Amino acid sequence: MEAKILSGRDIASEIRLGLKNDVEKLKGNGVQPGLAVIIVGDEPASRIYVNNKKKACDEIGIRSFEYALPAETSEEEIIELIKTLNCDKNIHGILVQLPLPPHINDEKVLLTIDPDKDVDAFHPVNVGKIMIGNYRFLPCTPAGVIEMIHRTGIDLKGSECVVVGRSNIVGKPMAMLLLHEHATVTVCHSRTKDLKTVCKRADVLVVAVGKPKLIKADFIKPGAVVIDVGTNRMENGKLCGDVDFEEAKGVASYITPVPGGVGPMTIAMLMKNTVKAAEI
Ligand code: NDP
């Protein structure tokens, strides 16, 4: 039997509808959520992400403030801007679109964001909170993935979950969220020996690597839930995931497409965090 498609597009649209109502309520209390997005340079992929975030803000009723800075902007200038935004009462969330140009230290910049306005949840204070399970903001991509897994109805308690990728923004927080849901979690990376065998024991397989079609049908346990975070731009301009979708859908019970899977969920979760920041 073919896997059911977990449409991030549909789930995200439901979530945005709910958030629109929350924003109406906030507005009734005299608060309109505001999100500041800082983009440095003219990387085309970053521009697409920023435009999509702005579109989502407009739909929900969040005010978005874009700061598009030239690639040669200094680290000090970005830090000064963030300090100003930290004090601005109309701004509830601050997001710095990554990657930043090489002369800028990402870590230093992210450290400047007020943790209460850190809607990406990248600040070490928020990362620490995720670690101990007492969080205000969930990191957007892992939060979107968890939401999609819940929609399958699978009981995560005691289930075998394998996360491929250990980045600070996806793999590590993803593993932590699954652990908080009482799953047995294995994290794989570039040095993992026999990736196929490890993946094959997963009831839930989350892949966040950035290598097109790395995961083939024979990596997947029959009936597993497969979540593909990978977003790879192919030579023909099309997007492709880390999972070989055509092969995997013959083995998995649920699978996310690329595009239209995790991507829209990430943006919906960013909106959720911004509304939450305004509520706080
Ligand atoms: P990183 O490059 O930061 O991390 C990639 C991870 O994959 C690393 O931990 C690396 O291991 C591991 N890896 C590399 N090669 C292999 C391999 N052959 N086998 C097993 N593991 C491997 O990427 P990100 O986490 O930032 O992003 C991953 C993917 O997800 C990208 O395609 C990105 O575009 C996409 N993405 C999508 C989002 C969305 O909203 N849909 C949001 C964020 C990311 P090691 O640590 O050993 O180097």
Tab-separated table of C-alpha atoms and ligand atoms in Angstrom:
chain	number	residue	atom	x	y	z
A	1	MET	CA	0.000	0.000	0.000
A	2	GLU	CA	1.202	3.517	-0.769
A	3	ALA	CA	2.106	5.906	2.034
A	4	LYS	CA	-0.299	8.667	2.985
A	5	ILE	CA	1.066	12.091	2.119
A	6	LEU	CA	1.440	14.447	5.076
A	7	SER	CA	0.741	17.780	3.467
A	8	GLY	CA	2.562	20.497	5.369
A	9	ARG	CA	0.805	22.980	3.114
A	10	ASP	CA	-2.657	21.905	4.390
A	11	ILE	CA	-1.679	21.581	8.062
A	12	ALA	CA	0.143	24.932	8.008
A	13	SER	CA	-2.868	26.611	6.443
A	14	GLU	CA	-5.076	25.262	9.302
A	15	ILE	CA	-2.567	26.550	11.852
A	16	ARG	CA	-2.427	29.988	10.224
A	17	LEU	CA	-6.222	30.196	10.334
A	18	GLY	CA	-6.169	29.552	14.095
A	19	LEU	CA	-3.440	32.158	14.532
A	20	LYS	CA	-5.471	34.708	12.599
A	21	ASN	CA	-8.178	34.376	15.279
A	22	ASP	CA	-5.587	34.709	18.053
A	23	VAL	CA	-4.267	37.896	16.435
A	24	GLU	CA	-7.812	39.318	16.231
A	25	LYS	CA	-8.178	38.729	19.977
A	26	LEU	CA	-4.820	40.392	20.675
A	27	LYS	CA	-5.789	43.353	18.520
A	28	GLY	CA	-8.991	43.636	20.563
A	29	ASN	CA	-6.712	44.114	23.566
A	30	GLY	CA	-4.712	46.774	21.747
A	31	VAL	CA	-1.748	44.580	20.770
A	32	GLN	CA	-0.761	43.787	17.181
A	33	PRO	CA	2.070	41.256	16.975
A	34	GLY	CA	5.129	42.580	15.137
A	35	LEU	CA	7.981	40.607	13.573
A	36	ALA	CA	11.280	42.192	12.523
A	37	VAL	CA	13.207	40.291	9.850
A	38	ILE	CA	16.821	41.186	9.163
A	39	ILE	CA	18.297	40.029	5.877
A	40	VAL	CA	21.891	40.826	4.960
A	41	GLY	CA	23.066	40.531	1.344
A	42	ASP	CA	21.172	39.230	-1.657
A	43	GLU	CA	21.295	35.441	-1.420
A	44	PRO	CA	18.309	34.331	-3.613
A	45	ALA	CA	17.214	31.463	-1.323
A	46	SER	CA	17.180	33.793	1.718
A	47	ARG	CA	15.118	36.308	-0.252
A	48	ILE	CA	12.523	33.599	-1.051
A	49	TYR	CA	12.327	32.570	2.641
A	50	VAL	CA	11.958	36.185	3.780
A	51	ASN	CA	9.223	36.854	1.205
A	52	ASN	CA	7.329	33.745	2.318
A	53	LYS	CA	7.560	34.851	5.957
A	54	LYS	CA	6.249	38.302	5.050
A	55	LYS	CA	3.351	36.755	3.105
A	56	ALA	CA	2.406	34.617	6.129
A	57	CYS	CA	2.567	37.673	8.423
A	58	ASP	CA	0.254	39.619	6.090
A	59	GLU	CA	-2.253	36.764	5.987
A	60	ILE	CA	-2.406	36.395	9.769
A	61	GLY	CA	-2.379	40.095	10.647
A	62	ILE	CA	1.144	40.227	12.071
A	63	ARG	CA	2.970	43.468	11.257
A	64	SER	CA	6.265	42.658	9.550
A	65	PHE	CA	9.226	45.004	9.484
A	66	GLU	CA	11.917	44.114	6.993
A	67	TYR	CA	15.496	45.332	7.373
A	68	ALA	CA	17.264	44.486	4.097
A	69	LEU	CA	20.905	45.419	4.592
A	70	PRO	CA	23.704	45.376	2.010
A	71	ALA	CA	26.193	42.470	2.127
A	72	GLU	CA	28.983	44.785	3.319
A	73	THR	CA	27.085	45.818	6.496
A	74	SER	CA	29.378	45.468	9.517
A	75	GLU	CA	28.734	43.197	12.478
A	76	GLU	CA	28.550	46.263	14.751
A	77	GLU	CA	25.807	47.819	12.621
A	78	ILE	CA	23.691	44.654	12.786
A	79	ILE	CA	24.215	44.394	16.531
A	80	GLU	CA	23.192	48.053	16.989
A	81	LEU	CA	20.040	47.455	14.943
A	82	ILE	CA	19.123	44.418	17.069
A	83	LYS	CA	19.668	46.406	20.274
A	84	THR	CA	17.249	49.056	18.984
A	85	LEU	CA	14.673	46.400	18.047
A	86	ASN	CA	15.054	44.757	21.485
A	87	CYS	CA	13.693	48.008	22.996
A	88	ASP	CA	10.954	48.608	20.421
A	89	LYS	CA	7.512	47.874	21.926
A	90	ASN	CA	5.962	47.285	18.481
A	91	ILE	CA	8.367	44.423	17.783
A	92	HIS	CA	7.627	41.134	19.553
A	93	GLY	CA	9.843	38.861	17.483
A	94	ILE	CA	13.255	39.365	15.881
A	95	LEU	CA	14.591	37.062	13.239
A	96	VAL	CA	17.964	37.181	11.524
A	97	GLN	CA	17.866	35.288	8.232
A	98	LEU	CA	20.820	32.893	8.054
A	99	PRO	CA	23.361	32.454	6.577
A	100	LEU	CA	25.008	35.824	7.237
A	101	PRO	CA	27.950	36.938	5.059
A	102	PRO	CA	31.279	35.355	6.112
A	103	HIS	CA	32.694	38.504	7.803
A	104	ILE	CA	29.883	38.377	10.384
A	105	ASN	CA	29.921	36.088	13.399
A	106	ASP	CA	26.425	34.468	13.468
A	107	GLU	CA	26.770	33.449	17.075
A	108	LYS	CA	27.634	36.948	18.281
A	109	VAL	CA	24.695	38.413	16.372
A	110	LEU	CA	22.186	35.834	17.644
A	111	LEU	CA	23.417	36.368	21.217
A	112	THR	CA	22.331	40.012	20.988
A	113	ILE	CA	18.657	39.145	20.440
A	114	ASP	CA	16.539	39.481	23.591
A	115	PRO	CA	15.617	35.843	24.433
A	116	ASP	CA	11.976	36.979	24.891
A	117	LYS	CA	11.950	38.115	21.243
A	118	ASP	CA	13.961	35.160	19.905
A	119	VAL	CA	11.175	33.575	17.842
A	120	ASP	CA	13.637	31.248	16.068
A	121	ALA	CA	14.717	29.889	19.494
A	122	PHE	CA	18.419	30.006	18.546
A	123	HIS	CA	19.612	32.013	21.576
A	124	PRO	CA	21.559	29.805	24.043
A	125	VAL	CA	19.062	30.709	26.789
A	126	ASN	CA	16.233	29.271	24.709
A	127	VAL	CA	18.362	26.328	23.565
A	128	GLY	CA	19.019	25.563	27.244
A	129	LYS	CA	15.317	25.776	28.022
A	130	ILE	CA	14.584	23.271	25.257
A	131	MET	CA	17.183	20.945	26.766
A	132	ILE	CA	15.468	20.953	30.185
A	133	GLY	CA	11.990	20.766	28.675
A	134	ASN	CA	10.805	24.133	29.996
A	135	TYR	CA	10.390	26.122	26.841
A	136	ARG	CA	8.767	29.320	25.794
A	137	PHE	CA	9.630	29.054	22.109
A	138	LEU	CA	10.141	25.826	20.247
A	139	PRO	CA	12.592	25.933	17.339
A	140	CYS	CA	10.398	26.308	14.255
A	141	THR	CA	11.441	23.359	12.073
A	142	PRO	CA	11.487	20.674	14.803
A	143	ALA	CA	8.206	22.079	16.185
A	144	GLY	CA	6.658	21.782	12.717
A	145	VAL	CA	7.905	18.209	12.410
A	146	ILE	CA	6.454	17.214	15.801
A	147	GLU	CA	3.106	18.721	14.793
A	148	MET	CA	3.123	16.628	11.594
A	149	ILE	CA	4.061	13.449	13.474
A	150	HIS	CA	1.146	14.032	15.879
A	151	ARG	CA	-1.225	14.226	12.900
A	152	THR	CA	-0.354	10.614	11.984
A	153	GLY	CA	-1.758	9.425	15.322
A	154	ILE	CA	1.397	7.419	16.090
A	155	ASP	CA	2.147	6.983	19.795
A	156	LEU	CA	5.678	8.297	20.244
A	157	LYS	CA	6.047	6.813	23.746
A	158	GLY	CA	8.679	4.113	23.546
A	159	SER	CA	8.830	4.280	19.766
A	160	GLU	CA	12.143	4.096	17.918
A	161	CYS	CA	12.903	7.485	16.385
A	162	VAL	CA	15.949	8.094	14.227
A	163	VAL	CA	17.064	11.629	13.367
A	164	VAL	CA	19.601	11.932	10.564
A	165	GLY	CA	21.573	15.191	10.966
A	166	ARG	CA	22.829	16.886	14.134
A	167	SER	CA	22.766	20.599	13.339
A	168	ASN	CA	21.981	23.092	16.088
A	169	ILE	CA	18.912	24.344	14.248
A	170	VAL	CA	17.306	21.056	13.214
A	171	GLY	CA	18.864	17.717	14.216
A	172	LYS	CA	19.787	18.376	17.862
A	173	PRO	CA	16.585	20.176	18.949
A	174	MET	CA	14.562	17.615	16.967
A	175	ALA	CA	16.114	14.780	18.953
A	176	MET	CA	15.411	16.638	22.184
A	177	LEU	CA	11.725	17.206	21.383
A	178	LEU	CA	11.284	13.520	20.524
A	179	LEU	CA	13.000	12.595	23.774
A	180	HIS	CA	10.569	14.831	25.681
A	181	GLU	CA	7.798	12.808	24.011
A	182	HIS	CA	9.341	9.638	25.515
A	183	ALA	CA	10.647	8.199	22.253
A	184	THR	CA	13.872	6.206	22.112
A	185	VAL	CA	16.013	8.479	19.989
A	186	THR	CA	19.078	7.799	17.865
A	187	VAL	CA	20.912	10.654	16.154
A	188	CYS	CA	22.945	9.933	13.013
A	189	HIS	CA	25.522	12.125	11.277
A	190	SER	CA	28.270	11.977	8.680
A	191	ARG	CA	30.380	9.605	10.797
A	192	THR	CA	27.587	7.120	11.505
A	193	LYS	CA	28.576	3.613	10.519
A	194	ASP	CA	25.946	1.742	8.520
A	195	LEU	CA	23.329	4.475	8.264
A	196	LYS	CA	20.989	2.107	6.431
A	197	THR	CA	20.752	-0.385	9.311
A	198	VAL	CA	20.182	2.360	11.901
A	199	CYS	CA	17.494	4.055	9.796
A	200	LYS	CA	15.776	0.740	9.171
A	201	ARG	CA	14.906	0.304	12.837
A	202	ALA	CA	13.014	3.612	12.966
A	203	ASP	CA	9.264	3.790	13.549
A	204	VAL	CA	9.725	7.496	12.852
A	205	LEU	CA	12.560	8.650	10.601
A	206	VAL	CA	13.383	12.369	10.429
A	207	VAL	CA	15.988	13.321	7.844
A	208	ALA	CA	17.752	16.712	7.879
A	209	VAL	CA	20.995	16.384	5.945
A	210	GLY	CA	20.941	18.371	2.703
A	211	LYS	CA	21.831	15.505	0.336
A	212	PRO	CA	19.285	14.775	-2.410
A	213	LYS	CA	17.721	11.296	-2.264
A	214	LEU	CA	20.191	10.017	0.357
A	215	ILE	CA	17.490	7.830	1.927
A	216	LYS	CA	16.311	4.979	-0.293
A	217	ALA	CA	13.471	2.503	0.122
A	218	ASP	CA	15.763	-0.096	1.720
A	219	PHE	CA	16.621	2.367	4.572
A	220	ILE	CA	12.977	2.397	5.680
A	221	LYS	CA	11.143	0.019	7.975
A	222	PRO	CA	7.821	-0.985	6.386
A	223	GLY	CA	5.078	1.222	7.847
A	224	ALA	CA	7.441	3.877	9.227
A	225	VAL	CA	6.571	7.576	9.356
A	226	VAL	CA	9.114	9.429	7.201
A	227	ILE	CA	9.673	13.155	7.606
A	228	ASP	CA	11.946	14.807	5.058
A	229	VAL	CA	13.376	18.153	6.196
A	230	GLY	CA	15.940	18.307	3.381
A	231	THR	CA	15.517	21.081	0.859
A	232	ASN	CA	17.888	20.742	-2.068
A	233	ARG	CA	17.789	22.939	-5.161
A	234	MET	CA	18.438	20.778	-8.236
A	235	GLU	CA	20.098	21.896	-11.485
A	236	ASN	CA	16.667	22.139	-13.142
A	237	GLY	CA	15.672	24.638	-10.423
A	238	LYS	CA	13.280	22.195	-8.725
A	239	LEU	CA	13.391	21.373	-5.011
A	240	CYS	CA	14.156	17.853	-3.878
A	241	GLY	CA	14.284	16.290	-0.417
A	242	ASP	CA	16.844	14.041	1.271
A	243	VAL	CA	14.504	11.072	0.842
A	244	ASP	CA	13.921	9.365	-2.476
A	245	PHE	CA	10.191	10.110	-2.374
A	246	GLU	CA	9.111	7.844	-5.250
A	247	GLU	CA	10.853	4.827	-3.688
A	248	ALA	CA	10.016	5.624	-0.070
A	249	LYS	CA	6.289	6.071	-0.564
A	250	GLY	CA	6.015	2.375	-1.404
A	251	VAL	CA	7.364	1.415	2.045
A	252	ALA	CA	6.395	4.144	4.543
A	253	SER	CA	2.956	4.589	6.141
A	254	TYR	CA	3.191	8.395	6.043
A	255	ILE	CA	5.618	10.604	4.173
A	256	THR	CA	6.157	14.337	3.727
A	257	PRO	CA	6.672	15.747	0.224
A	258	VAL	CA	9.313	18.312	-0.788
A	259	PRO	CA	8.209	20.977	-1.481
A	260	GLY	CA	4.950	21.309	0.483
A	261	GLY	CA	6.031	19.320	3.543
A	262	VAL	CA	8.163	20.639	6.387
A	263	GLY	CA	8.859	24.030	4.728
A	264	PRO	CA	5.377	25.566	5.186
A	265	MET	CA	5.223	24.112	8.716
A	266	THR	CA	8.436	25.912	9.676
A	267	ILE	CA	6.913	29.248	8.686
A	268	ALA	CA	3.633	28.473	10.487
A	269	MET	CA	5.607	27.737	13.664
A	270	LEU	CA	7.495	31.010	13.312
A	271	MET	CA	4.132	32.779	13.168
A	272	LYS	CA	2.986	30.815	16.232
A	273	ASN	CA	6.089	31.912	18.163
A	274	THR	CA	5.545	35.546	17.154
A	275	VAL	CA	1.934	35.480	18.368
A	276	LYS	CA	3.101	33.809	21.582
A	277	ALA	CA	5.768	36.504	22.081
A	278	ALA	CA	3.088	39.174	21.692
A	279	GLU	CA	0.835	37.346	24.176
A	280	ILE	CA	3.698	37.230	26.693
B	1	NDP	P1	23.669	21.198	8.268
B	1	NDP	O1	24.518	21.212	7.043
B	1	NDP	O2	23.916	22.170	9.341
B	1	NDP	O3	23.724	19.731	8.904
B	1	NDP	C1	23.676	18.591	8.125
B	1	NDP	C2	23.834	17.365	8.983
B	1	NDP	O4	23.788	16.225	8.135
B	1	NDP	C3	25.148	17.303	9.750
B	1	NDP	O5	24.908	16.913	11.085
B	1	NDP	C4	25.970	16.262	9.001
B	1	NDP	O6	26.835	15.496	9.813
B	1	NDP	C5	24.876	15.352	8.488
B	1	NDP	N1	25.302	14.602	7.307
B	1	NDP	C6	25.976	15.054	6.222
B	1	NDP	N2	26.185	14.052	5.343
B	1	NDP	C7	25.672	12.944	5.906
B	1	NDP	C8	25.576	11.601	5.494
B	1	NDP	N3	26.071	11.177	4.322
B	1	NDP	N4	24.980	10.730	6.311
B	1	NDP	C9	24.451	11.115	7.496
B	1	NDP	N5	24.497	12.378	7.940
B	1	NDP	C10	25.098	13.287	7.151
B	1	NDP	O7	22.174	21.302	7.720
B	1	NDP	P2	20.795	21.789	8.406
B	1	NDP	O8	20.455	20.949	9.580
B	1	NDP	O9	20.803	23.252	8.555
B	1	NDP	O10	19.793	21.459	7.212
B	1	NDP	C11	19.624	20.150	6.725
B	1	NDP	C12	18.694	20.177	5.515
B	1	NDP	O11	17.423	20.654	5.942
B	1	NDP	C13	19.139	21.132	4.392
B	1	NDP	O12	18.732	20.585	3.161
B	1	NDP	C14	18.345	22.390	4.683
B	1	NDP	O13	18.131	23.159	3.512
B	1	NDP	C15	17.053	21.800	5.185
B	1	NDP	N6	16.286	22.681	6.058
B	1	NDP	C16	14.956	22.794	5.784
B	1	NDP	C17	14.150	23.559	6.573
B	1	NDP	C18	12.702	23.609	6.268
B	1	NDP	O14	12.005	24.425	6.821
B	1	NDP	N7	12.191	22.736	5.412
B	1	NDP	C19	14.677	24.329	7.704
B	1	NDP	C20	16.087	24.093	7.962
B	1	NDP	C21	16.843	23.293	7.146
B	1	NDP	P3	28.117	16.129	10.596
B	1	NDP	O15	27.537	16.872	11.767
B	1	NDP	O16	28.904	14.944	10.973
B	1	NDP	O17	28.799	17.036	9.610
